[in-house]
Structures are given as C-alpha cells and as structure tokens.
Amino acid sequence: HYSIMQVNGLENHAIMIDSVSKRYSMCGARIGWIASRNKAVISTALKFAQARLSPPTYAQIASEAALETSQEYFDAVIEEYVSRRNTLVKKLQQIKGVTVGIPKGAFYCIAQLPVEDADDFAQWLLESFDMNGETVMVAPAAGFYSSPGLGKNQIRIAYVLKEEDLVRAVNILDKALGQYKNA
C-alpha cells in the first residue's frame, strides 16, 4: 500500500476521503473522514462537520463498532471478492466480442461490448429481453468517465453477487448480446 499522502510535492494538494459505507460495506451509512495537510481544506470541512447535520444515531453506533473490525474479516472479504472478480472476468472473456480487464482494487469491472451504444443496450435489456423470465441490469460506463465519448460501448458490472449468480448473469448477458446484434 502506498498513500498519496506520502508523495513529495503534493502535501497541499492531496486529500484523502474515506467512509464506512465503502470500507465496511455499510451501504447508506453516510459517515466518513477527510485527511489533508491543506489547512484551508480542513478548515472548510470542519465548518460542515460542525453544522447541525448528522447521520442517524444507529449509523453512528454501527460505524463506531465497525472500527474494531478484525483483520481476519477483511482477509475473508478480500478473498471472496477476488474469487468473484476472477469468475466474472473469466466468464466475460468467453463471450465473443467482449473485452474486459482485470480490476485491481474495485468491486466492479468495465466491459467493452460489441455494441454501438451501451445506453441503448442497457435499456433494451430491461424493456425487451428476458431469458426464462430473467434479465440483467447493467450500468452504462459512459457516466463514469469525465471525458465525453469515452465508455460509449462499455458497461460497468459490480461483482457483489454470489458467484453462481454472477455466472447466471453473464450467461444471460451472452444470450442477450446474441439477440441484440440480430434485433
């Protein structure tokens, strides 16, 4: 692990933001922290922190307890997500025309599809396609890029499901791509 906070010359430019919702899989718990050597950033953040805004009490209590989470928990979670990632990437790579890299630190991957427009494909999946009564929902990747035009034929797939569900989802995606090309 190498922190941006250690890079010489970035002392006043580096800002580290983290939250329990990401670090401890506590979706919806809007509790986090900011670290920076930039005094103006910290001063501004402190003003927001001292406002009469606060997360619900239950989220505060749960977040405090999460800070005591053992390393064994993280090791098990990492192992599970690596296995899910590997399964998802392997299955996606088996689909003709799909290109996908291996994520190193995320719980999702970006897959390039053999389609012109991932937005249209994603909508078609939800409105016009099913395989034995099931379909999949994907996130068009263009919205995750800051440069216009990037990600137009890419989707983002989170590997938050069990491996067998990921396999089923990719099988559905494979079948959908075959039908979409011919639609």
mmCIF file of C-alpha atoms in Angstrom:
data_model
loop_
_atom_site.group_PDB
_atom_site.id
_atom_site.type_symbol
_atom_site.label_atom_id
_atom_site.label_comp_id
_atom_site.label_asym_id
_atom_site.label_seq_id
_atom_site.Cartn_x
_atom_site.Cartn_y
_atom_site.Cartn_z
ATOM 1 C CA HIS A 1 0.000 0.000 0.000
ATOM 2 C CA TYR A 2 1.264 3.440 -0.900
ATOM 3 C CA SER A 3 -0.656 6.525 0.155
ATOM 4 C CA ILE A 4 -0.924 9.677 -1.954
ATOM 5 C CA MET A 5 -0.340 11.488 1.326
ATOM 6 C CA GLN A 6 3.306 10.324 1.132
ATOM 7 C CA VAL A 7 4.083 11.862 -2.272
ATOM 8 C CA ASN A 8 6.564 14.726 -2.004
ATOM 9 C CA GLY A 9 5.292 17.936 -3.548
ATOM 10 C CA LEU A 10 1.626 17.056 -3.105
ATOM 11 C CA GLU A 11 1.391 17.993 0.560
ATOM 12 C CA ASN A 12 -1.070 20.842 -0.061
ATOM 13 C CA HIS A 13 -2.895 19.108 -2.898
ATOM 14 C CA ALA A 14 -3.567 15.607 -1.589
ATOM 15 C CA ILE A 15 -6.929 14.967 0.038
ATOM 16 C CA MET A 16 -7.875 11.525 1.294
ATOM 17 C CA ILE A 17 -11.579 10.829 1.715
ATOM 18 C CA ASP A 18 -12.913 7.566 3.088
ATOM 19 C CA SER A 19 -16.149 6.311 4.580
ATOM 20 C CA VAL A 20 -17.565 3.398 6.492
ATOM 21 C CA SER A 21 -20.024 2.771 3.675
ATOM 22 C CA LYS A 22 -17.150 1.782 1.374
ATOM 23 C CA ARG A 23 -14.597 0.430 3.847
ATOM 24 C CA TYR A 24 -17.029 -1.735 5.837
ATOM 25 C CA SER A 25 -19.782 -2.377 3.262
ATOM 26 C CA MET A 26 -22.257 -0.276 5.242
ATOM 27 C CA CYS A 27 -24.415 0.973 2.377
ATOM 28 C CA GLY A 28 -26.298 4.093 3.351
ATOM 29 C CA ALA A 29 -24.168 4.949 6.392
ATOM 30 C CA ARG A 30 -23.008 8.415 5.419
ATOM 31 C CA ILE A 31 -20.151 8.632 7.892
ATOM 32 C CA GLY A 32 -16.628 9.289 6.758
ATOM 33 C CA TRP A 33 -13.447 11.235 7.210
ATOM 34 C CA ILE A 34 -11.131 13.577 5.396
ATOM 35 C CA ALA A 35 -7.366 13.808 5.813
ATOM 36 C CA SER A 36 -5.227 16.528 4.267
ATOM 37 C CA ARG A 37 -2.272 18.719 5.095
ATOM 38 C CA ASN A 38 -4.061 21.580 3.327
ATOM 39 C CA LYS A 39 -5.271 23.771 6.186
ATOM 40 C CA ALA A 40 -7.893 25.568 4.038
ATOM 41 C CA VAL A 41 -9.488 22.255 3.062
ATOM 42 C CA ILE A 42 -9.576 21.041 6.660
ATOM 43 C CA SER A 43 -10.944 24.395 7.880
ATOM 44 C CA THR A 44 -13.771 24.269 5.331
ATOM 45 C CA ALA A 45 -14.533 20.625 6.124
ATOM 46 C CA LEU A 46 -14.654 21.461 9.824
ATOM 47 C CA LYS A 47 -17.356 24.070 9.180
ATOM 48 C CA PHE A 48 -19.528 21.408 7.564
ATOM 49 C CA ALA A 49 -18.750 18.949 10.354
ATOM 50 C CA GLN A 50 -19.883 21.453 12.977
ATOM 51 C CA ALA A 51 -23.167 22.230 11.236
ATOM 52 C CA ARG A 52 -26.348 20.817 12.703
ATOM 53 C CA LEU A 53 -26.252 17.959 10.246
ATOM 54 C CA SER A 54 -25.576 14.486 11.465
ATOM 55 C CA PRO A 55 -26.124 10.911 10.422
ATOM 56 C CA PRO A 56 -28.698 8.855 12.308
ATOM 57 C CA THR A 57 -27.689 7.596 15.744
ATOM 58 C CA TYR A 58 -27.838 3.939 14.662
ATOM 59 C CA ALA A 59 -25.351 4.657 11.851
ATOM 60 C CA GLN A 60 -23.016 6.377 14.295
ATOM 61 C CA ILE A 61 -23.159 3.436 16.715
ATOM 62 C CA ALA A 62 -22.658 0.877 13.942
ATOM 63 C CA SER A 63 -19.773 2.889 12.481
ATOM 64 C CA GLU A 64 -18.005 3.052 15.818
ATOM 65 C CA ALA A 65 -18.345 -0.714 16.216
ATOM 66 C CA ALA A 66 -17.063 -1.254 12.662
ATOM 67 C CA LEU A 67 -13.805 0.485 13.545
ATOM 68 C CA GLU A 68 -12.990 -2.527 15.743
ATOM 69 C CA THR A 69 -13.340 -4.993 12.864
ATOM 70 C CA SER A 70 -10.594 -7.612 12.852
ATOM 71 C CA GLN A 71 -8.118 -8.098 10.019
ATOM 72 C CA GLU A 72 -9.461 -11.635 9.573
ATOM 73 C CA TYR A 73 -12.761 -10.157 8.418
ATOM 74 C CA PHE A 74 -11.018 -8.082 5.761
ATOM 75 C CA ASP A 75 -8.920 -11.042 4.635
ATOM 76 C CA ALA A 76 -12.062 -13.160 4.168
ATOM 77 C CA VAL A 77 -13.890 -10.380 2.313
ATOM 78 C CA ILE A 78 -10.911 -9.750 0.028
ATOM 79 C CA GLU A 79 -10.649 -13.464 -0.727
ATOM 80 C CA GLU A 80 -14.359 -13.614 -1.576
ATOM 81 C CA TYR A 81 -14.226 -10.561 -3.851
ATOM 82 C CA VAL A 82 -11.091 -11.794 -5.647
ATOM 83 C CA SER A 83 -12.857 -15.083 -6.324
ATOM 84 C CA ARG A 84 -15.979 -13.267 -7.587
ATOM 85 C CA ARG A 85 -13.853 -10.983 -9.752
ATOM 86 C CA ASN A 86 -11.971 -13.894 -11.280
ATOM 87 C CA THR A 87 -15.191 -15.771 -12.016
ATOM 88 C CA LEU A 88 -16.830 -12.723 -13.606
ATOM 89 C CA VAL A 89 -13.814 -11.794 -15.730
ATOM 90 C CA LYS A 90 -13.293 -15.390 -16.896
ATOM 91 C CA LYS A 91 -16.943 -15.726 -17.943
ATOM 92 C CA LEU A 92 -16.989 -12.325 -19.684
ATOM 93 C CA GLN A 93 -13.807 -13.178 -21.598
ATOM 94 C CA GLN A 94 -15.600 -16.225 -23.007
ATOM 95 C CA ILE A 95 -18.185 -14.041 -24.752
ATOM 96 C CA LYS A 96 -17.255 -13.292 -28.356
ATOM 97 C CA GLY A 97 -16.516 -9.605 -28.873
ATOM 98 C CA VAL A 98 -16.354 -8.691 -25.173
ATOM 99 C CA THR A 99 -13.150 -7.165 -23.819
ATOM 100 C CA VAL A 100 -12.565 -6.810 -20.091
ATOM 101 C CA GLY A 101 -9.555 -6.036 -17.950
ATOM 102 C CA ILE A 102 -8.815 -7.397 -14.505
ATOM 103 C CA PRO A 103 -9.669 -4.837 -11.814
ATOM 104 C CA LYS A 104 -7.039 -4.438 -9.120
ATOM 105 C CA GLY A 105 -8.869 -2.508 -6.410
ATOM 106 C CA ALA A 106 -12.546 -2.190 -7.253
ATOM 107 C CA PHE A 107 -15.659 -4.319 -6.779
ATOM 108 C CA TYR A 108 -16.700 -3.832 -10.388
ATOM 109 C CA CYS A 109 -15.247 -4.230 -13.855
ATOM 110 C CA ILE A 110 -15.684 -2.303 -17.066
ATOM 111 C CA ALA A 111 -16.507 -4.497 -20.059
ATOM 112 C CA GLN A 112 -16.396 -3.331 -23.662
ATOM 113 C CA LEU A 113 -19.272 -4.831 -25.610
ATOM 114 C CA PRO A 114 -19.740 -5.447 -29.332
ATOM 115 C CA VAL A 115 -22.499 -2.807 -29.436
ATOM 116 C CA GLU A 116 -22.615 0.782 -30.675
ATOM 117 C CA ASP A 117 -24.346 2.266 -27.632
ATOM 118 C CA ALA A 118 -24.303 0.727 -24.155
ATOM 119 C CA ASP A 119 -27.134 3.032 -23.002
ATOM 120 C CA ASP A 120 -29.449 1.642 -25.671
ATOM 121 C CA PHE A 121 -28.345 -1.912 -24.910
ATOM 122 C CA ALA A 122 -28.915 -1.485 -21.160
ATOM 123 C CA GLN A 123 -32.411 -0.120 -21.765
ATOM 124 C CA TRP A 124 -33.175 -2.918 -24.245
ATOM 125 C CA LEU A 125 -32.079 -5.487 -21.645
ATOM 126 C CA LEU A 126 -34.622 -4.163 -19.165
ATOM 127 C CA GLU A 127 -37.502 -3.489 -21.530
ATOM 128 C CA SER A 128 -37.262 -6.056 -24.309
ATOM 129 C CA PHE A 129 -35.189 -9.062 -23.282
ATOM 130 C CA ASP A 130 -35.558 -11.991 -20.967
ATOM 131 C CA MET A 131 -34.146 -15.488 -20.750
ATOM 132 C CA ASN A 132 -36.542 -17.809 -18.936
ATOM 133 C CA GLY A 133 -38.136 -14.810 -17.245
ATOM 134 C CA GLU A 134 -34.825 -13.263 -16.160
ATOM 135 C CA THR A 135 -32.729 -10.382 -17.410
ATOM 136 C CA VAL A 136 -29.789 -8.416 -16.059
ATOM 137 C CA MET A 137 -29.342 -4.777 -15.247
ATOM 138 C CA VAL A 138 -26.045 -3.185 -16.219
ATOM 139 C CA ALA A 139 -24.726 0.333 -15.798
ATOM 140 C CA PRO A 140 -23.553 2.058 -18.973
ATOM 141 C CA ALA A 141 -19.951 3.098 -18.318
ATOM 142 C CA ALA A 142 -20.020 6.463 -20.111
ATOM 143 C CA GLY A 143 -21.375 8.102 -16.957
ATOM 144 C CA PHE A 144 -18.272 7.054 -15.040
ATOM 145 C CA TYR A 145 -15.894 8.925 -17.363
ATOM 146 C CA SER A 146 -15.238 12.657 -17.281
ATOM 147 C CA SER A 147 -14.284 12.780 -20.977
ATOM 148 C CA PRO A 148 -17.245 12.893 -23.373
ATOM 149 C CA GLY A 149 -17.436 9.915 -25.704
ATOM 150 C CA LEU A 150 -15.459 7.513 -23.547
ATOM 151 C CA GLY A 151 -17.265 4.370 -22.451
ATOM 152 C CA LYS A 152 -19.988 4.627 -25.102
ATOM 153 C CA ASN A 153 -19.905 0.870 -25.748
ATOM 154 C CA GLN A 154 -18.875 -0.176 -22.254
ATOM 155 C CA ILE A 155 -20.791 -1.310 -19.186
ATOM 156 C CA ARG A 156 -19.902 -1.451 -15.530
ATOM 157 C CA ILE A 157 -20.682 -4.694 -13.729
ATOM 158 C CA ALA A 158 -20.355 -4.921 -9.956
ATOM 159 C CA TYR A 159 -19.381 -8.305 -8.585
ATOM 160 C CA VAL A 160 -21.411 -8.037 -5.419
ATOM 161 C CA LEU A 161 -23.493 -11.145 -6.114
ATOM 162 C CA LYS A 162 -22.672 -14.734 -5.210
ATOM 163 C CA GLU A 163 -20.507 -16.472 -7.806
ATOM 164 C CA GLU A 164 -23.309 -18.716 -9.061
ATOM 165 C CA ASP A 165 -25.496 -15.633 -9.585
ATOM 166 C CA LEU A 166 -22.674 -13.890 -11.460
ATOM 167 C CA VAL A 167 -22.299 -16.920 -13.732
ATOM 168 C CA ARG A 168 -26.046 -16.916 -14.416
ATOM 169 C CA ALA A 169 -25.994 -13.162 -15.089
ATOM 170 C CA VAL A 170 -23.145 -13.490 -17.599
ATOM 171 C CA ASN A 171 -24.940 -16.355 -19.332
ATOM 172 C CA ILE A 172 -27.983 -14.090 -19.668
ATOM 173 C CA LEU A 173 -25.770 -11.260 -20.937
ATOM 174 C CA ASP A 174 -24.195 -13.586 -23.522
ATOM 175 C CA LYS A 175 -27.591 -14.674 -24.828
ATOM 176 C CA ALA A 176 -28.802 -11.055 -24.840
ATOM 177 C CA LEU A 177 -25.836 -9.882 -26.894
ATOM 178 C CA GLY A 178 -26.585 -12.561 -29.487
ATOM 179 C CA GLN A 179 -30.189 -11.431 -29.798
ATOM 180 C CA TYR A 180 -29.387 -7.711 -29.671
ATOM 181 C CA LYS A 181 -26.990 -7.919 -32.612
ATOM 182 C CA ASN A 182 -29.761 -9.516 -34.657
ATOM 183 C CA ALA A 183 -32.542 -7.217 -33.452
#
